[in-house]
Amino acid sequence: MSDDQRTPPVPPPVIDASLARRLIDGQFPQWADLPIAAVELDGWDNRTFRLGSELTVRLPTGDWYAQQVDKEQRWLPVLAPRLPLPIPTPVARGEPGAGFPYPWSVYRWLDGEPASTARIGDLSGFATTLARFLNALGCVEATGGPAPGQHNFHRGGPLATYEEETLRAIDALGDEVPAGAVRRVWDDAMATSWEREPVWLHGDVAANNLLVRDARLKAVLDFGCSGVGDPACDTVIAWTFLSGASRARFRADLDVDAATWSRGRGWALWKALITLAGQLERDAPAAAVSRRVVDEILADHAHDR
C-alpha cells in the first residue's frame, strides 16, 4: 500500500466539557439535565468535570491512565470503609464513545480545596492526620491487590526502576546541583529494599490530591497510582510540602522505618531531578520549586547522618 493510500491516524479528541456532555448524554441519560463544568484545579493524567452538585466526570488523557479506571472501580469501594478519611466513590463506569477511546468514570463529588492552595490552620496536625490515613491504608488486607506496573508507573516497586533516569539527570544537571551530596542520598536509598509483604499505598500523595475544609485535611483524592508493594513513595510529600516541625511530626506518626524513609527520599529526589532537568531552560519559576525540593531532601539526609 502506498503512503497516500494509508488511513491517517485519528487525532485524540479534545477533552473538554463538550466531550463530557456528549458522553454523559449518550450513556447516562438520567444525568442529561445536570450542568457540566471544568473544575478550577485540574490534573494532567485525567481531566475532571463537575456534573451537577454531587458528581464528577473523570476522563483519562492517555492509554496508561486509562488502565487505572477498572482498578479504581474495583478497589476504591473495598478501601473506603477501612480508611479514616473520605476517598472518591465510583458511581458509574463509562465506555469509549463520542470519539473518546478510553473507559472513564463518574464519582461522587468531594468538597474542599486542594492543600496546595488552601489555608491550613496547623500543618503539624495536618501531617498527623495524613500519617494516620496512610497507616490505615497500609493495614488494609493487600491480598489480590494490584502489583506495581505500568498502570501506576511502578509506584511500590523497586526504586531501581528509575536509577538510570536519575543518574542521567544528575549528569545532565552538572553544576546546577551539588552532585556529590545528591549521589550520597541516592546511594543510601538504593542500599535499602522492601523485604516485607506488600502493603497498600496511594502512590501520589501530593498537595493537589489532599482536600482541606475548615483549615483541616478532610479527604484524599486520585488513587490512580495506587497499588500494593513498598510504601516508600508515599513519604514524598515530606519534602515537597511539609518542612521542619510538620515533617518531623509526619515521620514520627508514620509507621515506616529508617530504610523506608531513605527510599522515600530517593523517590522524591528522582522526581525533583528529572523535573529540574527539564525545566531549566523553559520554566524558571518551576525550576525554583524543584531546587527547593532537592535542598530539602539534602538537608534532611544530612540531619540523619
PDB file of C-alpha atoms in Angstrom:
ATOM      1  CA  MET A   1       0.000   0.000   0.000  1.00  0.00           C
ATOM      2  CA  SER A   2       1.388   3.391  -0.949  1.00  0.00           C
ATOM      3  CA  ASP A   3       1.751   6.185   1.570  1.00  0.00           C
ATOM      4  CA  ASP A   4      -1.108   8.154   0.058  1.00  0.00           C
ATOM      5  CA  GLN A   5      -3.465   5.159   0.468  1.00  0.00           C
ATOM      6  CA  ARG A   6      -2.867   4.671   4.164  1.00  0.00           C
ATOM      7  CA  THR A   7      -5.548   5.870   6.547  1.00  0.00           C
ATOM      8  CA  PRO A   8      -4.155   8.810   8.502  1.00  0.00           C
ATOM      9  CA  PRO A   9      -4.067   8.379  12.298  1.00  0.00           C
ATOM     10  CA  VAL A  10      -7.104   9.676  14.125  1.00  0.00           C
ATOM     11  CA  PRO A  11      -6.091  12.603  16.335  1.00  0.00           C
ATOM     12  CA  PRO A  12      -7.038  12.325  20.009  1.00  0.00           C
ATOM     13  CA  PRO A  13     -10.245  14.130  20.899  1.00  0.00           C
ATOM     14  CA  VAL A  14     -10.208  17.447  22.680  1.00  0.00           C
ATOM     15  CA  ILE A  15     -11.076  16.603  26.275  1.00  0.00           C
ATOM     16  CA  ASP A  16     -13.370  19.409  27.313  1.00  0.00           C
ATOM     17  CA  ALA A  17     -16.781  19.966  28.863  1.00  0.00           C
ATOM     18  CA  SER A  18     -18.407  19.450  25.479  1.00  0.00           C
ATOM     19  CA  LEU A  19     -16.969  15.931  25.234  1.00  0.00           C
ATOM     20  CA  ALA A  20     -18.032  15.156  28.800  1.00  0.00           C
ATOM     21  CA  ARG A  21     -21.534  16.365  27.895  1.00  0.00           C
ATOM     22  CA  ARG A  22     -21.722  14.048  24.885  1.00  0.00           C
ATOM     23  CA  LEU A  23     -20.514  11.061  26.867  1.00  0.00           C
ATOM     24  CA  ILE A  24     -22.971  11.636  29.703  1.00  0.00           C
ATOM     25  CA  ASP A  25     -25.924  12.274  27.404  1.00  0.00           C
ATOM     26  CA  GLY A  26     -25.140   9.208  25.311  1.00  0.00           C
ATOM     27  CA  GLN A  27     -24.542   6.735  28.139  1.00  0.00           C
ATOM     28  CA  PHE A  28     -26.254   8.113  31.244  1.00  0.00           C
ATOM     29  CA  PRO A  29     -29.359   9.997  30.124  1.00  0.00           C
ATOM     30  CA  GLN A  30     -30.583  10.144  33.726  1.00  0.00           C
ATOM     31  CA  TRP A  31     -27.976  12.887  34.216  1.00  0.00           C
ATOM     32  CA  ALA A  32     -28.577  14.716  30.945  1.00  0.00           C
ATOM     33  CA  ASP A  33     -30.205  17.655  32.720  1.00  0.00           C
ATOM     34  CA  LEU A  34     -27.251  18.217  35.083  1.00  0.00           C
ATOM     35  CA  PRO A  35     -24.827  21.025  34.171  1.00  0.00           C
ATOM     36  CA  ILE A  36     -21.200  20.168  33.395  1.00  0.00           C
ATOM     37  CA  ALA A  37     -18.262  22.476  34.087  1.00  0.00           C
ATOM     38  CA  ALA A  38     -14.488  22.160  34.305  1.00  0.00           C
ATOM     39  CA  VAL A  39     -13.022  22.162  37.804  1.00  0.00           C
ATOM     40  CA  GLU A  40     -10.785  25.045  38.823  1.00  0.00           C
ATOM     41  CA  LEU A  41      -7.661  22.954  39.528  1.00  0.00           C
ATOM     42  CA  ASP A  42      -7.488  20.107  37.018  1.00  0.00           C
ATOM     43  CA  GLY A  43      -4.977  17.293  36.585  1.00  0.00           C
ATOM     44  CA  TRP A  44      -2.739  16.166  33.748  1.00  0.00           C
ATOM     45  CA  ASP A  45      -3.314  12.398  33.890  1.00  0.00           C
ATOM     46  CA  ASN A  46      -7.083  12.827  33.928  1.00  0.00           C
ATOM     47  CA  ARG A  47      -9.442  15.680  33.168  1.00  0.00           C
ATOM     48  CA  THR A  48     -12.179  16.226  35.719  1.00  0.00           C
ATOM     49  CA  PHE A  49     -15.545  17.950  35.267  1.00  0.00           C
ATOM     50  CA  ARG A  50     -18.220  18.805  37.787  1.00  0.00           C
ATOM     51  CA  LEU A  51     -21.535  17.116  36.996  1.00  0.00           C
ATOM     52  CA  GLY A  52     -24.318  18.864  38.863  1.00  0.00           C
ATOM     53  CA  SER A  53     -23.589  19.470  42.532  1.00  0.00           C
ATOM     54  CA  GLU A  54     -22.885  15.905  43.664  1.00  0.00           C
ATOM     55  CA  LEU A  55     -20.941  14.146  40.874  1.00  0.00           C
ATOM     56  CA  THR A  56     -17.740  14.413  38.829  1.00  0.00           C
ATOM     57  CA  VAL A  57     -16.741  13.024  35.443  1.00  0.00           C
ATOM     58  CA  ARG A  58     -13.137  11.813  35.204  1.00  0.00           C
ATOM     59  CA  LEU A  59     -11.653  11.231  31.737  1.00  0.00           C
ATOM     60  CA  PRO A  60      -8.165   9.716  31.302  1.00  0.00           C
ATOM     61  CA  THR A  61      -5.861  11.587  28.933  1.00  0.00           C
ATOM     62  CA  GLY A  62      -3.954   8.547  27.613  1.00  0.00           C
ATOM     63  CA  ASP A  63      -3.863   4.790  27.468  1.00  0.00           C
ATOM     64  CA  TRP A  64      -1.619   4.415  30.532  1.00  0.00           C
ATOM     65  CA  TYR A  65      -4.047   6.422  32.633  1.00  0.00           C
ATOM     66  CA  ALA A  66      -6.988   4.512  31.187  1.00  0.00           C
ATOM     67  CA  GLN A  67      -5.573   1.373  32.829  1.00  0.00           C
ATOM     68  CA  GLN A  68      -6.420   2.947  36.181  1.00  0.00           C
ATOM     69  CA  VAL A  69     -10.178   3.090  35.579  1.00  0.00           C
ATOM     70  CA  ASP A  70     -11.024  -0.531  36.294  1.00  0.00           C
ATOM     71  CA  LYS A  71      -8.584  -0.628  39.199  1.00  0.00           C
ATOM     72  CA  GLU A  72     -10.302   2.293  40.906  1.00  0.00           C
ATOM     73  CA  GLN A  73     -13.758   0.913  40.155  1.00  0.00           C
ATOM     74  CA  ARG A  74     -12.745  -2.426  41.704  1.00  0.00           C
ATOM     75  CA  TRP A  75     -10.764  -1.362  44.737  1.00  0.00           C
ATOM     76  CA  LEU A  76     -11.962   2.039  45.975  1.00  0.00           C
ATOM     77  CA  PRO A  77     -15.181   0.552  47.417  1.00  0.00           C
ATOM     78  CA  VAL A  78     -13.008  -2.016  49.230  1.00  0.00           C
ATOM     79  CA  LEU A  79     -10.658   0.581  50.684  1.00  0.00           C
ATOM     80  CA  ALA A  80     -13.161   3.292  51.630  1.00  0.00           C
ATOM     81  CA  PRO A  81     -14.790   1.699  54.707  1.00  0.00           C
ATOM     82  CA  ARG A  82     -11.382   0.923  56.182  1.00  0.00           C
ATOM     83  CA  LEU A  83      -9.990   4.445  55.969  1.00  0.00           C
ATOM     84  CA  PRO A  84     -10.376   7.383  58.385  1.00  0.00           C
ATOM     85  CA  LEU A  85     -10.938   9.991  55.634  1.00  0.00           C
ATOM     86  CA  PRO A  86     -13.283  10.016  52.630  1.00  0.00           C
ATOM     87  CA  ILE A  87     -11.902   8.933  49.255  1.00  0.00           C
ATOM     88  CA  PRO A  88     -13.552   9.002  45.815  1.00  0.00           C
ATOM     89  CA  THR A  89     -16.642   6.830  45.449  1.00  0.00           C
ATOM     90  CA  PRO A  90     -17.274   5.340  41.990  1.00  0.00           C
ATOM     91  CA  VAL A  91     -20.868   5.790  40.835  1.00  0.00           C
ATOM     92  CA  ALA A  92     -20.656   4.581  37.233  1.00  0.00           C
ATOM     93  CA  ARG A  93     -18.186   3.308  34.638  1.00  0.00           C
ATOM     94  CA  GLY A  94     -18.388   4.822  31.184  1.00  0.00           C
ATOM     95  CA  GLU A  95     -17.432   3.124  27.928  1.00  0.00           C
ATOM     96  CA  PRO A  96     -15.472   4.551  24.988  1.00  0.00           C
ATOM     97  CA  GLY A  97     -17.713   6.661  22.791  1.00  0.00           C
ATOM     98  CA  ALA A  98     -18.292  10.040  21.127  1.00  0.00           C
ATOM     99  CA  GLY A  99     -14.799   9.789  19.660  1.00  0.00           C
ATOM    100  CA  PHE A 100     -13.240   9.176  23.082  1.00  0.00           C
ATOM    101  CA  PRO A 101     -11.241   5.911  23.046  1.00  0.00           C
ATOM    102  CA  TYR A 102     -10.994   5.037  26.742  1.00  0.00           C
ATOM    103  CA  PRO A 103     -13.176   3.857  29.621  1.00  0.00           C
ATOM    104  CA  TRP A 104     -13.968   6.595  32.140  1.00  0.00           C
ATOM    105  CA  SER A 105     -15.664   7.122  35.482  1.00  0.00           C
ATOM    106  CA  VAL A 106     -18.298   9.078  37.339  1.00  0.00           C
ATOM    107  CA  TYR A 107     -17.590   9.710  41.037  1.00  0.00           C
ATOM    108  CA  ARG A 108     -19.234  11.374  43.987  1.00  0.00           C
ATOM    109  CA  TRP A 109     -18.079  14.961  44.406  1.00  0.00           C
ATOM    110  CA  LEU A 110     -15.857  15.562  47.434  1.00  0.00           C
ATOM    111  CA  ASP A 111     -15.985  19.112  48.705  1.00  0.00           C
ATOM    112  CA  GLY A 112     -12.887  21.021  49.721  1.00  0.00           C
ATOM    113  CA  GLU A 113      -9.882  22.984  48.480  1.00  0.00           C
ATOM    114  CA  PRO A 114      -6.559  21.378  47.495  1.00  0.00           C
ATOM    115  CA  ALA A 115      -3.925  21.665  50.203  1.00  0.00           C
ATOM    116  CA  SER A 116      -1.656  23.353  47.659  1.00  0.00           C
ATOM    117  CA  THR A 117      -3.827  26.489  47.790  1.00  0.00           C
ATOM    118  CA  ALA A 118      -5.872  26.109  50.987  1.00  0.00           C
ATOM    119  CA  ARG A 119      -5.284  27.741  54.337  1.00  0.00           C
ATOM    120  CA  ILE A 120      -4.136  25.066  56.781  1.00  0.00           C
ATOM    121  CA  GLY A 121      -4.526  26.035  60.400  1.00  0.00           C
ATOM    122  CA  ASP A 122      -1.999  23.600  61.898  1.00  0.00           C
ATOM    123  CA  LEU A 123       0.428  21.997  59.463  1.00  0.00           C
ATOM    124  CA  SER A 124       1.747  19.588  62.080  1.00  0.00           C
ATOM    125  CA  GLY A 125      -1.799  18.485  62.839  1.00  0.00           C
ATOM    126  CA  PHE A 126      -2.345  18.095  59.093  1.00  0.00           C
ATOM    127  CA  ALA A 127       0.771  15.879  58.963  1.00  0.00           C
ATOM    128  CA  THR A 128      -0.541  13.691  61.779  1.00  0.00           C
ATOM    129  CA  THR A 129      -3.919  13.249  60.075  1.00  0.00           C
ATOM    130  CA  LEU A 130      -2.199  12.297  56.825  1.00  0.00           C
ATOM    131  CA  ALA A 131       0.145   9.852  58.565  1.00  0.00           C
ATOM    132  CA  ARG A 132      -2.793   8.148  60.286  1.00  0.00           C
ATOM    133  CA  PHE A 133      -4.592   7.858  56.957  1.00  0.00           C
ATOM    134  CA  LEU A 134      -1.556   6.222  55.334  1.00  0.00           C
ATOM    135  CA  ASN A 135      -1.086   3.918  58.310  1.00  0.00           C
ATOM    136  CA  ALA A 136      -4.690   2.786  57.967  1.00  0.00           C
ATOM    137  CA  LEU A 137      -4.267   2.295  54.221  1.00  0.00           C
ATOM    138  CA  GLY A 138      -1.201   0.146  54.833  1.00  0.00           C
ATOM    139  CA  CYS A 139      -3.185  -2.051  57.226  1.00  0.00           C
ATOM    140  CA  VAL A 140      -5.870  -2.970  54.668  1.00  0.00           C
ATOM    141  CA  GLU A 141      -5.553  -6.580  53.522  1.00  0.00           C
ATOM    142  CA  ALA A 142      -3.414  -6.462  50.381  1.00  0.00           C
ATOM    143  CA  THR A 143      -4.009  -9.959  49.021  1.00  0.00           C
ATOM    144  CA  GLY A 144      -5.028  -9.767  45.379  1.00  0.00           C
ATOM    145  CA  GLY A 145      -4.347  -6.036  45.150  1.00  0.00           C
ATOM    146  CA  PRO A 146      -2.714  -4.544  42.032  1.00  0.00           C
ATOM    147  CA  ALA A 147       1.051  -5.093  41.939  1.00  0.00           C
ATOM    148  CA  PRO A 148       3.290  -2.254  40.693  1.00  0.00           C
ATOM    149  CA  GLY A 149       3.386  -1.863  36.945  1.00  0.00           C
ATOM    150  CA  GLN A 150       2.617   0.392  34.030  1.00  0.00           C
ATOM    151  CA  HIS A 151      -0.809   1.234  35.471  1.00  0.00           C
ATOM    152  CA  ASN A 152       0.784   3.153  38.361  1.00  0.00           C
ATOM    153  CA  PHE A 153       4.195   3.996  36.882  1.00  0.00           C
ATOM    154  CA  HIS A 154       5.779   1.321  39.110  1.00  0.00           C
ATOM    155  CA  ARG A 155       4.908   3.053  42.380  1.00  0.00           C
ATOM    156  CA  GLY A 156       5.502   0.490  45.119  1.00  0.00           C
ATOM    157  CA  GLY A 157       8.113  -1.306  43.036  1.00  0.00           C
ATOM    158  CA  PRO A 158      11.907  -1.153  43.402  1.00  0.00           C
ATOM    159  CA  LEU A 159      13.431   2.314  43.374  1.00  0.00           C
ATOM    160  CA  ALA A 160      15.992   0.850  40.956  1.00  0.00           C
ATOM    161  CA  THR A 161      13.322   1.129  38.242  1.00  0.00           C
ATOM    162  CA  TYR A 162      14.308   4.786  37.952  1.00  0.00           C
ATOM    163  CA  GLU A 163      18.033   4.581  38.686  1.00  0.00           C
ATOM    164  CA  GLU A 164      19.214   5.047  35.107  1.00  0.00           C
ATOM    165  CA  GLU A 165      16.910   8.030  34.637  1.00  0.00           C
ATOM    166  CA  THR A 166      18.091   9.568  37.910  1.00  0.00           C
ATOM    167  CA  LEU A 167      21.782   9.191  37.116  1.00  0.00           C
ATOM    168  CA  ARG A 168      21.255  10.684  33.662  1.00  0.00           C
ATOM    169  CA  ALA A 169      19.550  13.692  35.253  1.00  0.00           C
ATOM    170  CA  ILE A 170      22.439  14.185  37.694  1.00  0.00           C
ATOM    171  CA  ASP A 171      24.914  14.152  34.815  1.00  0.00           C
ATOM    172  CA  ALA A 172      22.762  16.496  32.716  1.00  0.00           C
ATOM    173  CA  LEU A 173      22.380  18.998  35.552  1.00  0.00           C
ATOM    174  CA  GLY A 174      26.142  19.299  36.108  1.00  0.00           C
ATOM    175  CA  ASP A 175      26.895  22.171  38.489  1.00  0.00           C
ATOM    176  CA  GLU A 176      23.202  23.039  38.839  1.00  0.00           C
ATOM    177  CA  VAL A 177      23.062  20.667  41.845  1.00  0.00           C
ATOM    178  CA  PRO A 178      25.698  19.515  44.370  1.00  0.00           C
ATOM    179  CA  ALA A 179      26.314  16.212  42.636  1.00  0.00           C
ATOM    180  CA  GLY A 180      28.295  14.605  45.461  1.00  0.00           C
ATOM    181  CA  ALA A 181      25.595  15.193  48.066  1.00  0.00           C
ATOM    182  CA  VAL A 182      22.868  14.163  45.639  1.00  0.00           C
ATOM    183  CA  ARG A 183      24.639  10.885  44.845  1.00  0.00           C
ATOM    184  CA  ARG A 184      25.051  10.129  48.548  1.00  0.00           C
ATOM    185  CA  VAL A 185      21.311  10.481  49.077  1.00  0.00           C
ATOM    186  CA  TRP A 186      20.633   8.270  46.075  1.00  0.00           C
ATOM    187  CA  ASP A 187      23.187   5.634  47.109  1.00  0.00           C
ATOM    188  CA  ASP A 188      21.752   5.465  50.625  1.00  0.00           C
ATOM    189  CA  ALA A 189      18.256   4.960  49.214  1.00  0.00           C
ATOM    190  CA  MET A 190      19.422   2.286  46.781  1.00  0.00           C
ATOM    191  CA  ALA A 191      21.194   0.398  49.587  1.00  0.00           C
ATOM    192  CA  THR A 192      17.812  -0.492  51.105  1.00  0.00           C
ATOM    193  CA  SER A 193      14.873  -2.540  49.874  1.00  0.00           C
ATOM    194  CA  TRP A 194      11.401  -3.591  50.982  1.00  0.00           C
ATOM    195  CA  GLU A 195      11.722  -7.094  52.421  1.00  0.00           C
ATOM    196  CA  ARG A 196       8.241  -7.490  53.864  1.00  0.00           C
ATOM    197  CA  GLU A 197       4.883  -8.464  52.434  1.00  0.00           C
ATOM    198  CA  PRO A 198       3.371  -5.874  50.053  1.00  0.00           C
ATOM    199  CA  VAL A 199       1.033  -3.282  51.565  1.00  0.00           C
ATOM    200  CA  TRP A 200      -1.466  -0.850  50.084  1.00  0.00           C
ATOM    201  CA  LEU A 201      -0.066   2.501  49.000  1.00  0.00           C
ATOM    202  CA  HIS A 202      -1.649   5.605  47.490  1.00  0.00           C
ATOM    203  CA  GLY A 203       1.150   6.276  45.026  1.00  0.00           C
ATOM    204  CA  ASP A 204       0.624  10.011  44.524  1.00  0.00           C
ATOM    205  CA  VAL A 205       0.398  11.726  47.907  1.00  0.00           C
ATOM    206  CA  ALA A 206       0.645  15.277  46.599  1.00  0.00           C
ATOM    207  CA  ALA A 207      -0.813  18.522  47.901  1.00  0.00           C
ATOM    208  CA  ASN A 208      -3.229  18.742  44.959  1.00  0.00           C
ATOM    209  CA  ASN A 209      -4.711  15.377  45.952  1.00  0.00           C
ATOM    210  CA  LEU A 210      -5.392  16.333  49.575  1.00  0.00           C
ATOM    211  CA  LEU A 211      -8.617  18.234  50.238  1.00  0.00           C
ATOM    212  CA  VAL A 212      -8.869  20.760  53.040  1.00  0.00           C
ATOM    213  CA  ARG A 213     -12.029  22.121  54.680  1.00  0.00           C
ATOM    214  CA  ASP A 214     -12.158  24.351  57.726  1.00  0.00           C
ATOM    215  CA  ALA A 215      -8.324  24.501  57.593  1.00  0.00           C
ATOM    216  CA  ARG A 216      -8.002  20.710  58.135  1.00  0.00           C
ATOM    217  CA  LEU A 217      -7.336  17.676  55.977  1.00  0.00           C
ATOM    218  CA  LYS A 218     -10.735  16.189  55.137  1.00  0.00           C
ATOM    219  CA  ALA A 219     -10.365  13.873  52.109  1.00  0.00           C
ATOM    220  CA  VAL A 220      -7.825  12.175  49.841  1.00  0.00           C
ATOM    221  CA  LEU A 221      -8.223  12.119  46.049  1.00  0.00           C
ATOM    222  CA  ASP A 222      -6.794  10.340  42.993  1.00  0.00           C
ATOM    223  CA  PHE A 223      -5.947   6.701  43.607  1.00  0.00           C
ATOM    224  CA  GLY A 224      -4.842   6.208  40.006  1.00  0.00           C
ATOM    225  CA  CYS A 225      -1.285   5.340  41.111  1.00  0.00           C
ATOM    226  CA  SER A 226      -2.402   3.121  43.985  1.00  0.00           C
ATOM    227  CA  GLY A 227      -1.278  -0.462  44.338  1.00  0.00           C
ATOM    228  CA  VAL A 228       0.337  -2.906  46.729  1.00  0.00           C
ATOM    229  CA  GLY A 229       4.071  -3.030  47.355  1.00  0.00           C
ATOM    230  CA  ASP A 230       6.684  -0.849  49.059  1.00  0.00           C
ATOM    231  CA  PRO A 231       5.028   2.235  50.655  1.00  0.00           C
ATOM    232  CA  ALA A 232       8.186   4.384  50.476  1.00  0.00           C
ATOM    233  CA  CYS A 233       6.830   6.524  47.641  1.00  0.00           C
ATOM    234  CA  ASP A 234       4.030   7.754  49.914  1.00  0.00           C
ATOM    235  CA  THR A 235       6.552   9.683  52.028  1.00  0.00           C
ATOM    236  CA  VAL A 236       7.496  12.061  49.190  1.00  0.00           C
ATOM    237  CA  ILE A 237       5.188  14.788  50.494  1.00  0.00           C
ATOM    238  CA  ALA A 238       7.570  15.134  53.460  1.00  0.00           C
ATOM    239  CA  TRP A 239       9.927  17.079  51.153  1.00  0.00           C
ATOM    240  CA  THR A 240       7.550  18.540  48.590  1.00  0.00           C
ATOM    241  CA  PHE A 241       5.047  20.102  51.004  1.00  0.00           C
ATOM    242  CA  LEU A 242       5.983  19.593  54.660  1.00  0.00           C
ATOM    243  CA  SER A 243       9.045  21.018  56.399  1.00  0.00           C
ATOM    244  CA  GLY A 244      10.572  21.496  59.815  1.00  0.00           C
ATOM    245  CA  ALA A 245       8.183  20.569  62.627  1.00  0.00           C
ATOM    246  CA  SER A 246       5.464  19.249  60.318  1.00  0.00           C
ATOM    247  CA  ARG A 247       7.916  16.916  58.558  1.00  0.00           C
ATOM    248  CA  ALA A 248       9.193  15.681  61.919  1.00  0.00           C
ATOM    249  CA  ARG A 249       5.626  15.049  63.076  1.00  0.00           C
ATOM    250  CA  PHE A 250       4.786  13.186  59.866  1.00  0.00           C
ATOM    251  CA  ARG A 251       7.820  10.944  60.277  1.00  0.00           C
ATOM    252  CA  ALA A 252       7.133  10.304  63.953  1.00  0.00           C
ATOM    253  CA  ASP A 253       3.497   9.344  63.336  1.00  0.00           C
ATOM    254  CA  LEU A 254       4.020   7.331  60.160  1.00  0.00           C
ATOM    255  CA  ASP A 255       4.620   3.591  60.519  1.00  0.00           C
ATOM    256  CA  VAL A 256       7.836   3.435  58.492  1.00  0.00           C
ATOM    257  CA  ASP A 257      11.391   2.549  59.420  1.00  0.00           C
ATOM    258  CA  ALA A 258      14.583   4.448  58.596  1.00  0.00           C
ATOM    259  CA  ALA A 259      15.207   2.388  55.453  1.00  0.00           C
ATOM    260  CA  THR A 260      11.747   3.135  54.068  1.00  0.00           C
ATOM    261  CA  TRP A 261      12.208   6.833  54.840  1.00  0.00           C
ATOM    262  CA  SER A 262      15.530   6.713  52.959  1.00  0.00           C
ATOM    263  CA  ARG A 263      13.880   5.148  49.910  1.00  0.00           C
ATOM    264  CA  GLY A 264      11.214   7.825  50.140  1.00  0.00           C
ATOM    265  CA  ARG A 265      13.950  10.428  49.857  1.00  0.00           C
ATOM    266  CA  GLY A 266      15.118   8.549  46.771  1.00  0.00           C
ATOM    267  CA  TRP A 267      11.664   8.702  45.174  1.00  0.00           C
ATOM    268  CA  ALA A 268      11.422  12.417  45.917  1.00  0.00           C
ATOM    269  CA  LEU A 269      14.933  13.016  44.583  1.00  0.00           C
ATOM    270  CA  TRP A 270      14.263  11.137  41.332  1.00  0.00           C
ATOM    271  CA  LYS A 271      11.193  13.221  40.565  1.00  0.00           C
ATOM    272  CA  ALA A 272      12.793  16.526  41.565  1.00  0.00           C
ATOM    273  CA  LEU A 273      15.903  15.894  39.466  1.00  0.00           C
ATOM    274  CA  ILE A 274      14.189  14.805  36.264  1.00  0.00           C
ATOM    275  CA  THR A 275      11.735  17.688  36.628  1.00  0.00           C
ATOM    276  CA  LEU A 276      14.525  20.198  37.203  1.00  0.00           C
ATOM    277  CA  ALA A 277      16.497  18.883  34.231  1.00  0.00           C
ATOM    278  CA  GLY A 278      13.500  19.510  32.011  1.00  0.00           C
ATOM    279  CA  GLN A 279      12.703  22.935  33.458  1.00  0.00           C
ATOM    280  CA  LEU A 280      15.996  24.790  33.439  1.00  0.00           C
ATOM    281  CA  GLU A 281      15.674  26.390  30.027  1.00  0.00           C
ATOM    282  CA  ARG A 282      11.925  26.848  29.774  1.00  0.00           C
ATOM    283  CA  ASP A 283      10.357  27.418  33.195  1.00  0.00           C
ATOM    284  CA  ALA A 284      12.440  29.303  35.740  1.00  0.00           C
ATOM    285  CA  PRO A 285       9.720  29.583  38.447  1.00  0.00           C
ATOM    286  CA  ALA A 286       9.009  25.842  38.322  1.00  0.00           C
ATOM    287  CA  ALA A 287      12.741  25.139  38.373  1.00  0.00           C
ATOM    288  CA  ALA A 288      12.986  27.121  41.608  1.00  0.00           C
ATOM    289  CA  VAL A 289      10.392  24.817  43.186  1.00  0.00           C
ATOM    290  CA  SER A 290      12.333  21.724  42.123  1.00  0.00           C
ATOM    291  CA  ARG A 291      15.553  23.230  43.504  1.00  0.00           C
ATOM    292  CA  ARG A 292      13.841  23.823  46.824  1.00  0.00           C
ATOM    293  CA  VAL A 293      12.742  20.172  46.963  1.00  0.00           C
ATOM    294  CA  VAL A 294      16.288  18.996  46.248  1.00  0.00           C
ATOM    295  CA  ASP A 295      17.592  21.294  49.000  1.00  0.00           C
ATOM    296  CA  GLU A 296      15.014  19.941  51.478  1.00  0.00           C
ATOM    297  CA  ILE A 297      15.987  16.350  50.657  1.00  0.00           C
ATOM    298  CA  LEU A 298      19.701  17.056  51.075  1.00  0.00           C
ATOM    299  CA  ALA A 299      19.170  18.850  54.377  1.00  0.00           C
ATOM    300  CA  ASP A 300      17.024  16.035  55.736  1.00  0.00           C
ATOM    301  CA  HIS A 301      19.620  13.464  54.722  1.00  0.00           C
ATOM    302  CA  ALA A 302      22.430  15.463  56.329  1.00  0.00           C
ATOM    303  CA  HIS A 303      20.411  15.710  59.557  1.00  0.00           C
ATOM    304  CA  ASP A 304      20.091  11.933  59.689  1.00  0.00           C
ATOM    305  CA  ARG A 305      23.805  11.251  59.286  1.00  0.00           C
TER     306      ARG A 305
END
